[in-house]
């Protein structure tokens, strides 16, 4: 049986002039115990009706009701069953109601004696969600509203309502309930008519009333103290969790995301964003954000800083700027009237519905690292609380430290990489010098010693000795030459001679150079796939372009079998560059080495075991040259023995117009320069 009528409501309807009062749970517990004690310590035989919201609340009082039942046989206890509570007529009447019954939300105790009467008729108020989290706090926070009084008329009315209800739940008790009516309710004052009863403040018993007021006030203070303690604790937890999370990471993006997420959720703001910027930046990109549901995202948006009075003030004062109401803020209004920036700023506020704004600069030792912003976006603005501002400040400080740490770590990693590369270069250099210089030197020495010690050596043999010594001297010269070229390129000691050239002519020249250099060897077939007519002219130093092409072709020949193929292709890149590709069907390059092949002295098999000759400086030189004209060079290979492709880009001449004799110009210029380069090297 479940009844939806509220007893509190029913009682208030028949007692006009009475207003429900608010009671904390602890006050009600004290009051009901006092009322029960009155029964236990008096000689009266009263009617006692107690209604508990749930069986477990009744269980705590069961022993008292057993004692009360020894005083009077008119005791009724009601509760919503949880385990074994049910209708029974043992020491006293127990009455079970459904958990859906309104009684499950109410708490009643009615006592009608000959000498005294009292009633407590209350209903529980639901707690706001923020107070529901913690179980212990929730119990002390529970609040009820209703009537507690010694007024006999009100108590009689309450008893009647309760007895009528019990008769519905347990009709078999009709006779006993009838007795209760006769004994306690059929007194002079009617229980059916609606009467005007004075407010409880005029209730006789001022002492008790005052006591209850004190009890309530004490409880209220406790509640407030608990609340502020809980809020403080929550903020401390939030700060700790942000600190913890940002300290655990050295990844800038992660640090920023954790900070906005936790802060946004913790303070329940509509939008929390963070962007990195410096004092003089005019615009920043919103790196990370937290947004509440239904709030417009600004992630990745360009955020105007120049002319933003809040940003400027925050940078100048190095302090957090809070705007409670953007529509009424002086700084905002002042700039809003300005053309350009003002309009932009006004649009920003409107577009992103920023009604209250908190702008927190992230400084580290006076250096601005970024800004954190909190936006409230509802129509009704809010006032930023000093506690919240202090919390956001503390978080901004932590984020600053974490960002600096992450930056330092990234620098350290870069430095480590550079050191590793340097170390690789150093060991390669030692190996190269040991092998590439000492080997030819020894050969030269042996040849010359033989020539000197054997004057009668047959002329053919002495010719072989001389040729060997000369070719090894050439090998050494090449190494020294490459070494000097690279240091001049790296040190900026090269004079660049820009010319307008046709790329295909340079390719032809490079191919013929390579063929001339390797006359005695059988080379793979070299196909030139360029279509000169379609290609724009390039603006470049022709000598160095031929140098790059020749080095790539040399490598392709070196690492491809004679029956393999080499191809040169050129295409425009759509933009302002031309892309040249030298591909071969040779031994290929491991994916992991595609970048390291450009390191100085890199050689796949190591300098000491190399069979193909070379210095390990060719590609490093190519990269320096291409870098110097603003292009890029990179390698591609499907893997070992599956060929390689070397690509590089060249800037196209602006306002392209084809020159009539570019090739001669390139050739002439190249041979002239070669001379001058050599002169410098010597
Ligand atoms: P080297 O004088 O040793 O050729 P490079 O700097 O020109 O020096 O080349 C560095 C290394 O890159 C070579 O030793 C080789 O291991 C690899 N390499 C360069 N070009 C090719 C290619 N076309 N095919 C396969 N490997 C290549």
XYZ file of C-alpha atoms and ligand atoms in Angstrom:
709
model
C 0.000 0.000 0.000
C 1.474 3.343 -1.048
C -0.106 6.723 -0.274
C 1.007 9.800 -2.149
C -0.436 12.406 0.235
C 2.037 14.204 2.441
C 1.200 14.212 6.141
C 2.985 17.565 6.490
C 0.805 18.992 3.747
C -2.370 17.590 5.242
C -1.555 19.034 8.648
C -0.635 22.470 7.294
C -3.893 22.575 5.333
C -5.907 22.216 8.541
C -3.712 24.595 10.571
C -3.773 27.904 8.757
C -1.364 30.454 10.180
C 1.347 27.846 10.708
C 4.433 28.003 8.609
C 6.828 25.094 8.302
C 10.225 25.643 9.866
C 13.588 24.265 8.812
C 15.252 21.675 11.092
C 18.608 19.957 10.761
C 18.616 16.227 11.217
C 20.634 16.471 14.425
C 18.065 18.861 15.947
C 15.236 16.495 15.052
C 17.089 13.561 16.588
C 17.565 15.538 19.823
C 13.918 16.629 19.837
C 12.512 13.173 19.220
C 14.764 11.702 21.930
C 13.573 14.385 24.349
C 9.953 13.612 23.473
C 10.499 9.866 23.965
C 12.289 10.522 27.276
C 9.243 12.479 28.417
C 7.113 9.362 27.905
C 9.661 7.096 29.593
C 9.996 9.314 32.658
C 6.313 10.133 33.218
C 3.508 8.098 34.692
C 1.104 8.969 31.858
C -0.070 6.295 29.372
C 0.034 8.240 26.120
C -0.699 7.449 22.483
C 2.652 7.238 20.646
C 2.906 7.206 16.865
C 6.379 7.230 15.288
C 7.049 7.100 11.577
C 10.605 6.411 10.354
C 11.658 6.933 6.779
C 13.409 3.599 6.627
C 13.721 0.443 8.720
C 17.381 1.162 9.506
C 16.484 4.450 11.265
C 13.890 2.644 13.370
C 16.407 -0.124 14.268
C 18.541 2.455 16.106
C 15.521 3.323 18.302
C 13.874 -0.094 18.628
C 14.994 -0.646 22.236
C 13.417 2.677 23.280
C 10.092 1.671 21.729
C 10.162 -1.627 23.566
C 10.584 0.342 26.792
C 7.841 2.800 25.779
C 5.502 -0.114 25.040
C 5.809 -1.146 28.675
C 4.207 2.206 29.618
C 1.302 2.161 27.164
C -0.345 -0.258 24.745
C -1.167 2.455 22.194
C 2.207 2.540 20.385
C 2.420 2.519 16.571
C 5.750 2.413 14.714
C 5.798 2.885 10.937
C 8.742 2.328 8.575
C 9.623 1.314 5.004
C 10.975 -2.257 5.280
C 14.541 -3.020 4.289
C 15.088 -6.482 5.836
C 12.581 -8.087 8.193
C 10.396 -5.167 9.210
C 6.728 -5.874 8.566
C 3.235 -5.543 9.994
C 3.098 -7.086 13.469
C 1.343 -6.756 16.795
C 3.879 -7.873 19.377
C 5.127 -5.422 22.018
C 3.589 -2.675 19.906
C 2.076 -2.274 16.466
C 4.540 -2.109 13.591
C 3.210 -0.818 10.282
C 5.112 -1.268 7.031
C 4.652 1.086 4.094
C 6.035 0.930 0.572
C 9.341 2.735 -0.126
C 7.384 4.757 -2.732
C 4.994 6.051 -0.074
C 5.356 9.754 0.816
C 6.115 8.636 4.353
C 9.526 7.516 3.063
C 10.369 11.221 2.755
C 8.873 12.196 6.120
C 9.676 11.886 9.806
C 6.859 11.949 12.389
C 6.514 11.526 16.107
C 3.183 12.243 17.773
C 2.618 11.858 21.522
C -0.781 12.498 23.085
C -0.953 12.036 26.867
C -3.393 13.211 29.486
C -0.858 15.663 30.916
C 1.040 16.660 27.842
C 1.146 16.387 24.081
C 3.752 17.018 21.470
C 4.213 16.452 17.773
C 6.991 16.545 15.225
C 5.771 16.341 11.633
C 8.492 16.923 9.037
C 9.448 16.181 5.509
C 13.011 15.959 4.145
C 14.294 18.598 1.754
C 16.453 17.292 -1.046
C 20.111 18.359 -0.839
C 21.775 20.407 -3.566
C 24.020 18.191 -5.727
C 27.197 19.894 -4.469
C 26.441 18.722 -0.920
C 25.598 15.175 -1.857
C 29.085 13.864 -2.594
C 30.480 13.059 0.810
C 28.422 10.535 2.866
C 29.336 11.804 6.354
C 28.868 15.453 5.432
C 25.614 14.577 3.747
C 24.138 13.120 6.933
C 24.860 16.250 9.008
C 23.618 18.419 6.118
C 20.238 16.708 5.893
C 17.475 19.212 6.374
C 13.755 18.842 7.094
C 10.894 21.254 7.119
C 7.731 20.997 9.113
C 6.201 21.545 12.514
C 7.399 20.686 15.984
C 5.142 21.837 18.800
C 3.588 21.132 22.205
C 0.352 22.663 21.005
C -2.314 20.128 21.826
C -4.711 21.074 19.035
C -2.040 20.628 16.406
C -0.835 17.401 18.037
C -4.410 16.022 18.033
C -4.819 16.832 14.375
C -1.518 15.172 13.572
C -2.537 12.089 15.596
C -5.809 11.865 13.695
C -4.102 12.077 10.318
C -1.620 9.391 11.343
C -4.268 7.064 12.827
C -6.407 7.388 9.690
C -3.367 6.409 7.659
C -2.534 3.438 9.875
C -6.136 2.238 9.430
C -5.540 2.212 5.676
C -2.240 0.321 5.971
C -3.545 -2.122 8.581
C -7.360 -2.307 8.461
C -7.333 -5.165 11.001
C -6.353 -2.578 13.630
C -9.605 -0.591 13.157
C -10.927 -1.561 16.602
C -7.676 -0.633 18.388
C -7.505 2.649 16.454
C -11.112 3.295 17.478
C -10.043 2.906 21.123
C -7.222 5.408 20.572
C -9.744 7.865 19.118
C -12.002 7.442 22.131
C -9.208 7.687 24.656
C -7.134 10.516 23.239
C -8.853 12.353 20.415
C -12.478 12.791 21.469
C -11.602 15.719 23.752
C -13.150 19.156 23.773
C -11.290 20.438 20.764
C -12.534 19.014 17.487
C -9.968 17.439 15.235
C -11.857 17.864 11.990
C -12.444 21.589 11.650
C -9.931 23.963 10.184
C -8.978 26.426 12.925
C -6.675 29.380 13.066
C -3.901 28.664 15.504
C -1.277 31.231 16.399
C 2.209 30.835 15.033
C 4.626 28.578 16.941
C 6.497 31.637 18.140
C 3.640 32.338 20.552
C 3.783 28.769 21.716
C 3.943 28.421 25.492
C 7.343 26.964 26.314
C 9.683 29.763 25.431
C 12.534 28.020 27.212
C 12.282 24.919 25.050
C 11.833 26.991 21.944
C 14.991 28.941 22.753
C 16.882 25.760 23.404
C 15.890 24.453 20.002
C 16.919 27.755 18.411
C 20.366 27.470 20.007
C 20.626 23.886 18.864
C 19.694 24.914 15.345
C 22.110 27.866 15.344
C 24.961 25.645 16.533
C 24.149 23.148 13.831
C 24.020 25.893 11.222
C 27.441 27.196 12.217
C 28.846 23.706 12.091
C 27.387 23.221 8.680
C 28.885 26.467 7.407
C 32.278 25.616 8.856
C 32.060 22.163 7.281
C 31.125 23.657 3.969
C 33.998 26.121 3.874
C 36.372 23.396 5.046
C 35.123 21.103 2.295
C 35.490 23.881 -0.306
C 39.026 24.562 0.886
C 39.838 20.875 0.802
C 38.394 20.549 -2.668
C 40.561 23.426 -3.912
C 43.647 22.014 -2.288
C 42.898 18.672 -3.916
C 42.438 20.378 -7.257
C 45.735 22.237 -6.917
C 47.523 19.059 -5.851
C 46.081 17.020 -8.658
C 47.118 19.658 -11.233
C 50.567 19.882 -9.680
C 50.896 16.141 -9.665
C 49.777 15.753 -13.226
C 51.915 18.553 -14.661
C 54.972 17.453 -12.713
C 54.675 13.916 -13.989
C 54.917 15.034 -17.608
C 57.642 16.660 -19.647
C 55.366 16.958 -22.614
C 54.228 20.562 -23.053
C 50.935 19.723 -24.748
C 50.013 17.250 -22.052
C 50.863 19.741 -19.286
C 48.659 22.412 -20.810
C 45.766 20.019 -21.428
C 45.803 18.694 -17.875
C 45.871 22.233 -16.482
C 42.876 23.508 -18.468
C 40.890 20.319 -18.006
C 41.297 20.084 -14.248
C 40.859 23.802 -13.694
C 37.798 24.006 -15.937
C 36.141 21.027 -14.283
C 37.226 21.982 -10.771
C 35.906 25.532 -10.911
C 32.968 24.646 -13.131
C 33.690 27.446 -15.612
C 32.220 27.499 -19.105
C 35.538 27.762 -20.927
C 39.166 27.538 -19.863
C 41.838 28.125 -22.520
C 45.594 28.346 -22.592
C 47.936 29.718 -25.226
C 51.657 30.263 -25.383
C 52.860 33.753 -26.221
C 55.469 36.410 -25.544
C 55.040 39.992 -24.407
C 55.235 41.486 -27.896
C 53.158 38.944 -29.785
C 50.235 40.448 -31.622
C 48.348 37.217 -31.946
C 48.465 33.741 -30.372
C 46.942 30.395 -31.235
C 44.718 28.791 -28.623
C 46.637 25.618 -27.800
C 44.373 23.784 -25.397
C 40.903 24.284 -24.017
C 38.229 22.915 -21.734
C 34.634 23.733 -22.608
C 31.406 22.989 -20.808
C 28.525 21.452 -22.739
C 27.012 23.731 -25.362
C 29.944 26.175 -25.244
C 31.595 27.287 -28.490
C 35.109 25.912 -28.996
C 38.008 28.288 -29.690
C 40.737 25.659 -29.939
C 43.173 26.397 -32.750
C 41.707 29.888 -33.213
C 43.915 32.930 -33.582
C 43.564 34.989 -30.412
C 44.197 38.704 -30.858
C 46.621 40.091 -28.277
C 47.592 43.448 -29.742
C 45.132 46.040 -28.512
C 43.550 43.666 -25.987
C 43.513 45.916 -22.895
C 43.255 42.948 -20.532
C 46.304 41.234 -22.030
C 48.259 44.492 -22.019
C 47.389 45.188 -18.393
C 48.221 41.632 -17.341
C 51.630 41.853 -19.044
C 52.387 45.289 -17.598
C 51.325 44.414 -14.059
C 52.329 40.715 -14.254
C 49.093 40.064 -12.405
C 45.805 38.328 -13.014
C 43.087 40.514 -14.487
C 39.511 39.784 -13.547
C 36.438 41.189 -15.215
C 33.179 40.368 -13.486
C 30.967 41.860 -16.133
C 32.421 42.456 -19.594
C 29.526 44.714 -20.570
C 30.187 47.089 -17.712
C 33.968 46.951 -17.497
C 35.657 50.320 -18.039
C 38.699 48.926 -19.872
C 36.520 46.944 -22.221
C 34.144 49.830 -22.868
C 36.959 52.289 -23.434
C 38.508 50.243 -26.220
C 35.154 49.156 -27.636
C 34.593 52.664 -29.030
C 37.887 52.562 -30.969
C 37.689 51.659 -34.642
C 39.411 48.425 -35.691
C 40.775 46.871 -32.523
C 37.778 47.987 -30.486
C 35.311 46.457 -32.911
C 37.323 43.279 -33.073
C 37.397 43.055 -29.301
C 33.671 43.683 -29.018
C 32.989 40.957 -31.601
C 35.196 38.562 -29.694
C 33.151 39.083 -26.532
C 29.893 38.672 -28.405
C 30.937 35.732 -30.603
C 32.214 33.721 -27.693
C 29.573 34.989 -25.217
C 32.146 36.052 -22.630
C 30.152 37.660 -19.835
C 32.851 37.325 -17.121
C 36.556 37.044 -17.885
C 39.644 36.033 -15.954
C 43.013 36.460 -17.676
C 46.000 34.908 -15.911
C 49.508 35.518 -17.295
C 51.956 32.641 -16.850
C 55.302 34.150 -15.894
C 58.559 32.480 -15.020
C 61.195 34.794 -13.561
C 59.664 37.769 -15.356
C 59.429 35.964 -18.685
C 55.925 35.592 -20.129
C 55.366 31.983 -21.210
C 51.675 32.097 -21.987
C 48.233 33.018 -20.757
C 45.405 31.093 -19.174
C 41.868 32.463 -19.595
C 38.650 31.520 -17.841
C 35.362 32.554 -19.437
C 31.906 32.542 -17.984
C 29.491 32.444 -20.886
C 25.964 32.607 -19.417
C 23.909 35.783 -19.887
C 24.128 36.528 -16.160
C 27.758 37.455 -15.298
C 29.476 36.175 -12.161
C 31.827 37.790 -9.661
C 35.193 35.991 -9.545
C 35.873 34.948 -5.949
C 39.258 35.902 -4.440
C 39.733 32.246 -3.427
C 39.218 31.070 -6.994
C 41.583 33.733 -8.349
C 44.240 32.673 -5.835
C 43.789 29.066 -6.915
C 44.109 29.898 -10.627
C 47.227 31.973 -9.846
C 48.784 29.065 -7.980
C 48.037 26.743 -10.891
C 49.486 29.240 -13.393
C 52.706 29.336 -11.352
C 52.926 25.553 -11.410
C 52.236 25.448 -15.143
C 55.029 28.013 -15.637
C 57.516 25.847 -13.763
C 56.394 22.736 -15.619
C 56.697 24.478 -18.991
C 60.218 25.624 -18.221
C 61.162 22.119 -17.126
C 59.695 20.660 -20.313
C 61.553 23.260 -22.378
C 64.825 22.507 -20.591
C 64.282 18.805 -21.157
C 63.616 19.328 -24.870
C 66.778 21.466 -25.136
C 68.708 18.767 -23.344
C 67.399 16.162 -25.751
C 68.398 18.342 -28.723
C 71.803 18.841 -27.216
C 72.155 15.123 -26.647
C 71.269 14.429 -30.238
C 73.806 16.996 -31.410
C 76.419 15.483 -29.136
C 75.666 12.017 -30.452
C 75.957 13.280 -34.037
C 79.227 14.980 -33.157
C 80.494 11.819 -31.587
C 79.525 9.843 -34.684
C 81.342 12.395 -36.841
C 84.400 12.231 -34.633
C 84.666 8.433 -34.778
C 83.990 8.476 -38.498
C 86.667 11.121 -38.936
C 89.193 9.031 -37.049
C 88.325 5.980 -39.141
C 88.460 7.937 -42.411
C 91.759 9.581 -41.593
C 93.149 6.222 -40.484
C 92.034 4.498 -43.629
C 91.559 6.962 -46.463
C 94.730 8.907 -45.748
C 97.035 6.219 -44.406
C 96.246 3.576 -47.039
C 97.121 5.696 -50.081
C 100.083 7.180 -48.209
C 101.478 3.702 -47.533
C 100.945 2.749 -51.170
C 102.684 5.909 -52.360
C 105.531 5.274 -49.940
C 105.995 1.657 -51.089
C 105.925 2.689 -54.751
C 108.399 5.519 -54.300
C 110.723 3.399 -52.120
C 110.694 0.648 -54.772
C 111.480 3.153 -57.510
C 114.301 4.640 -55.446
C 115.837 1.313 -54.376
C 115.533 -0.443 -57.729
C 117.095 1.764 -60.380
C 117.121 -1.200 -62.771
C 113.426 -1.780 -62.597
C 111.909 -2.498 -66.005
C 110.249 0.641 -67.443
C 106.728 -1.033 -67.588
C 106.923 -1.863 -63.893
C 108.214 1.562 -62.895
C 105.312 3.057 -64.939
C 102.831 0.931 -62.949
C 104.494 2.105 -59.715
C 104.232 5.732 -60.785
C 100.551 5.373 -61.902
C 99.602 3.733 -58.599
C 101.319 6.434 -56.575
C 99.660 9.141 -58.671
C 96.146 7.670 -58.407
C 96.481 7.285 -54.641
C 97.728 10.859 -54.384
C 94.605 11.867 -56.341
C 92.426 9.900 -53.904
C 93.993 11.796 -50.987
C 93.621 15.078 -52.771
C 89.895 14.374 -53.286
C 89.391 13.723 -49.605
C 91.181 16.892 -48.611
C 89.275 18.775 -51.312
C 85.887 17.480 -50.072
C 86.847 18.243 -46.533
C 87.772 21.838 -47.373
C 84.674 22.311 -49.554
C 82.435 21.191 -46.724
C 84.095 23.442 -44.171
C 83.838 26.406 -46.521
C 80.163 25.686 -47.165
C 79.468 25.275 -43.474
C 81.479 28.303 -42.503
C 79.744 30.516 -45.072
C 82.992 31.059 -46.964
C 81.492 30.449 -50.417
C 80.619 33.251 -52.766
C 77.354 32.465 -54.563
C 77.004 33.465 -58.141
C 73.324 33.459 -59.087
C 72.503 32.906 -62.730
C 69.373 32.160 -64.691
C 69.841 28.670 -66.046
C 68.113 25.832 -67.792
C 68.172 22.785 -65.584
C 68.451 20.315 -68.440
C 71.722 21.831 -69.608
C 73.190 21.454 -66.139
C 72.064 17.821 -66.066
C 73.756 17.115 -69.408
C 76.944 18.673 -68.121
C 76.883 16.659 -64.894
C 76.251 13.398 -66.804
C 79.143 14.033 -69.164
C 81.438 14.890 -66.226
C 80.570 11.627 -64.487
C 81.085 9.625 -67.676
C 84.438 11.334 -68.326
C 85.596 10.600 -64.791
C 84.691 6.920 -65.048
C 85.873 6.252 -68.606
C 87.606 3.054 -67.668
C 84.673 1.501 -65.849
C 81.522 -0.019 -67.147
C 78.709 2.242 -65.867
C 74.998 1.495 -65.547
C 72.805 3.082 -68.184
C 71.921 6.715 -67.343
C 68.566 7.985 -68.673
C 67.811 11.665 -68.711
C 63.994 12.017 -68.474
C 63.829 15.806 -68.488
C 61.670 17.565 -71.054
C 63.445 20.897 -71.478
C 60.613 22.730 -73.229
C 58.194 22.491 -70.325
C 60.643 23.426 -67.636
C 60.967 26.893 -66.193
C 64.376 28.460 -65.725
C 66.027 28.317 -62.357
C 67.931 31.023 -60.557
C 70.948 29.412 -59.075
C 74.716 29.115 -58.947
C 75.239 26.696 -61.837
C 78.583 25.379 -60.631
C 77.165 24.137 -57.378
C 74.076 22.697 -59.065
C 76.315 20.615 -61.355
C 78.336 19.624 -58.268
C 75.217 18.261 -56.511
C 74.037 16.418 -59.610
C 77.496 14.946 -60.232
C 77.854 13.739 -56.655
C 74.421 12.077 -56.706
C 75.190 10.475 -60.072
C 78.617 9.342 -58.821
C 76.944 7.650 -55.872
C 74.275 6.080 -58.084
C 77.026 4.657 -60.335
C 79.036 3.514 -57.326
C 76.186 1.612 -55.678
C 74.511 0.160 -58.788
C 75.672 -2.869 -60.786
C 76.755 -2.236 -64.357
C 73.583 -3.905 -65.661
C 71.406 -1.658 -63.483
C 69.770 1.640 -64.438
C 70.037 5.247 -63.360
C 67.434 7.888 -64.204
C 67.233 11.635 -63.773
C 63.784 13.196 -63.652
C 62.699 16.791 -63.188
C 59.251 18.155 -62.370
C 57.796 21.452 -61.283
C 56.410 21.314 -57.785
C 53.372 23.456 -58.357
C 54.853 26.201 -56.178
C 58.086 28.103 -56.600
C 60.407 25.129 -56.884
C 61.587 22.460 -59.264
C 62.201 18.948 -57.961
C 65.072 16.907 -59.382
C 65.223 13.152 -58.716
C 68.201 10.883 -59.294
C 67.079 7.280 -58.970
C 68.923 4.019 -59.346
C 68.201 0.302 -59.205
C 71.214 -0.365 -56.973
C 71.749 -1.635 -53.473
C 69.224 0.679 -51.793
C 69.275 2.133 -48.295
C 67.728 0.859 -45.049
C 64.783 3.026 -43.932
C 66.555 3.789 -40.668
C 69.546 5.261 -42.557
C 67.647 7.504 -44.988
C 68.453 10.544 -42.874
C 71.871 9.560 -41.516
C 73.338 9.110 -45.002
C 73.542 12.913 -45.037
C 75.736 12.947 -41.909
C 79.386 13.767 -42.401
C 81.538 10.646 -42.905
C 78.540 8.329 -42.924
C 79.243 5.184 -44.878
C 76.988 2.200 -44.629
C 79.674 -0.442 -44.375
C 82.020 1.707 -42.288
C 85.084 3.375 -43.667
C 87.454 0.500 -42.977
C 85.518 -2.103 -44.911
C 84.400 -0.007 -47.819
C 84.867 -1.315 -51.256
C 83.353 1.471 -53.327
C 85.777 4.231 -52.354
C 84.619 7.722 -51.411
C 84.940 9.890 -48.370
C 81.515 9.880 -46.773
C 81.327 13.632 -47.325
C 79.506 13.717 -50.685
C 75.923 13.845 -49.390
C 76.833 16.183 -46.521
C 78.236 18.573 -49.154
C 75.081 18.189 -51.283
C 72.853 19.016 -48.304
C 74.882 22.128 -47.494
C 74.714 23.339 -51.100
C 70.963 22.739 -51.438
C 70.361 24.335 -48.032
C 72.266 27.388 -49.171
C 69.874 28.076 -52.050
C 66.872 27.443 -49.784
C 66.000 24.016 -51.136
C 65.599 20.610 -49.542
C 67.266 17.279 -50.205
C 66.097 13.879 -49.078
C 66.486 10.188 -49.825
C 63.920 7.477 -50.440
C 64.390 3.752 -50.762
C 62.080 0.767 -50.503
C 64.941 -1.052 -48.708
C 68.066 -3.049 -49.206
C 68.843 -4.012 -52.832
C 65.727 -2.278 -54.079
C 67.258 0.924 -55.414
C 67.301 4.485 -54.061
C 65.964 7.869 -55.023
C 67.577 11.178 -54.121
C 65.367 14.247 -54.489
C 66.275 17.892 -54.181
C 64.501 21.161 -54.883
C 65.641 24.338 -56.615
C 63.945 27.737 -56.541
C 62.414 28.820 -59.849
C 63.469 32.194 -61.180
C 60.844 34.809 -60.376
C 59.025 36.199 -63.476
C 60.338 33.257 -65.442
C 61.725 34.009 -68.873
C 63.774 31.544 -70.824
C 67.357 32.476 -71.483
C 68.790 31.687 -74.893
C 72.197 30.285 -73.913
C 72.039 29.104 -70.397
C 74.267 26.057 -70.810
C 77.311 27.913 -72.015
C 76.879 30.355 -69.237
C 76.747 27.548 -66.688
C 79.734 25.812 -68.183
C 81.796 28.959 -68.397
C 80.932 30.130 -65.018
C 81.564 26.697 -63.556
C 85.021 26.282 -65.034
C 85.982 29.815 -63.992
C 84.792 29.253 -60.514
C 86.396 25.873 -60.220
C 89.672 27.612 -60.843
C 89.011 30.245 -58.260
C 87.870 27.600 -55.732
C 90.975 25.602 -56.305
C 93.040 28.695 -55.837
C 91.463 29.280 -52.489
C 91.937 25.634 -51.479
C 95.600 25.739 -52.331
P 80.623 8.358 -50.097
O 81.777 9.153 -50.523
O 80.914 7.303 -49.109
O 79.781 7.896 -51.236
P 78.358 10.003 -49.536
O 78.137 11.052 -48.497
O 78.197 10.404 -50.954
O 79.770 9.395 -49.260
O 77.380 8.823 -49.230
C 77.268 8.353 -47.922
C 76.748 6.946 -47.910
O 75.385 6.949 -48.334
C 77.422 6.007 -48.837
O 78.609 5.492 -48.318
C 76.369 4.932 -49.029
O 76.397 4.055 -47.904
C 75.084 5.738 -48.985
N 74.621 6.066 -50.345
C 74.757 7.243 -50.998
N 74.176 7.180 -52.224
C 73.668 5.930 -52.351
C 72.959 5.244 -53.393
N 72.650 5.823 -54.553
N 72.579 3.959 -53.156
C 72.869 3.363 -51.973
N 73.534 3.964 -50.957
C 73.941 5.226 -51.148
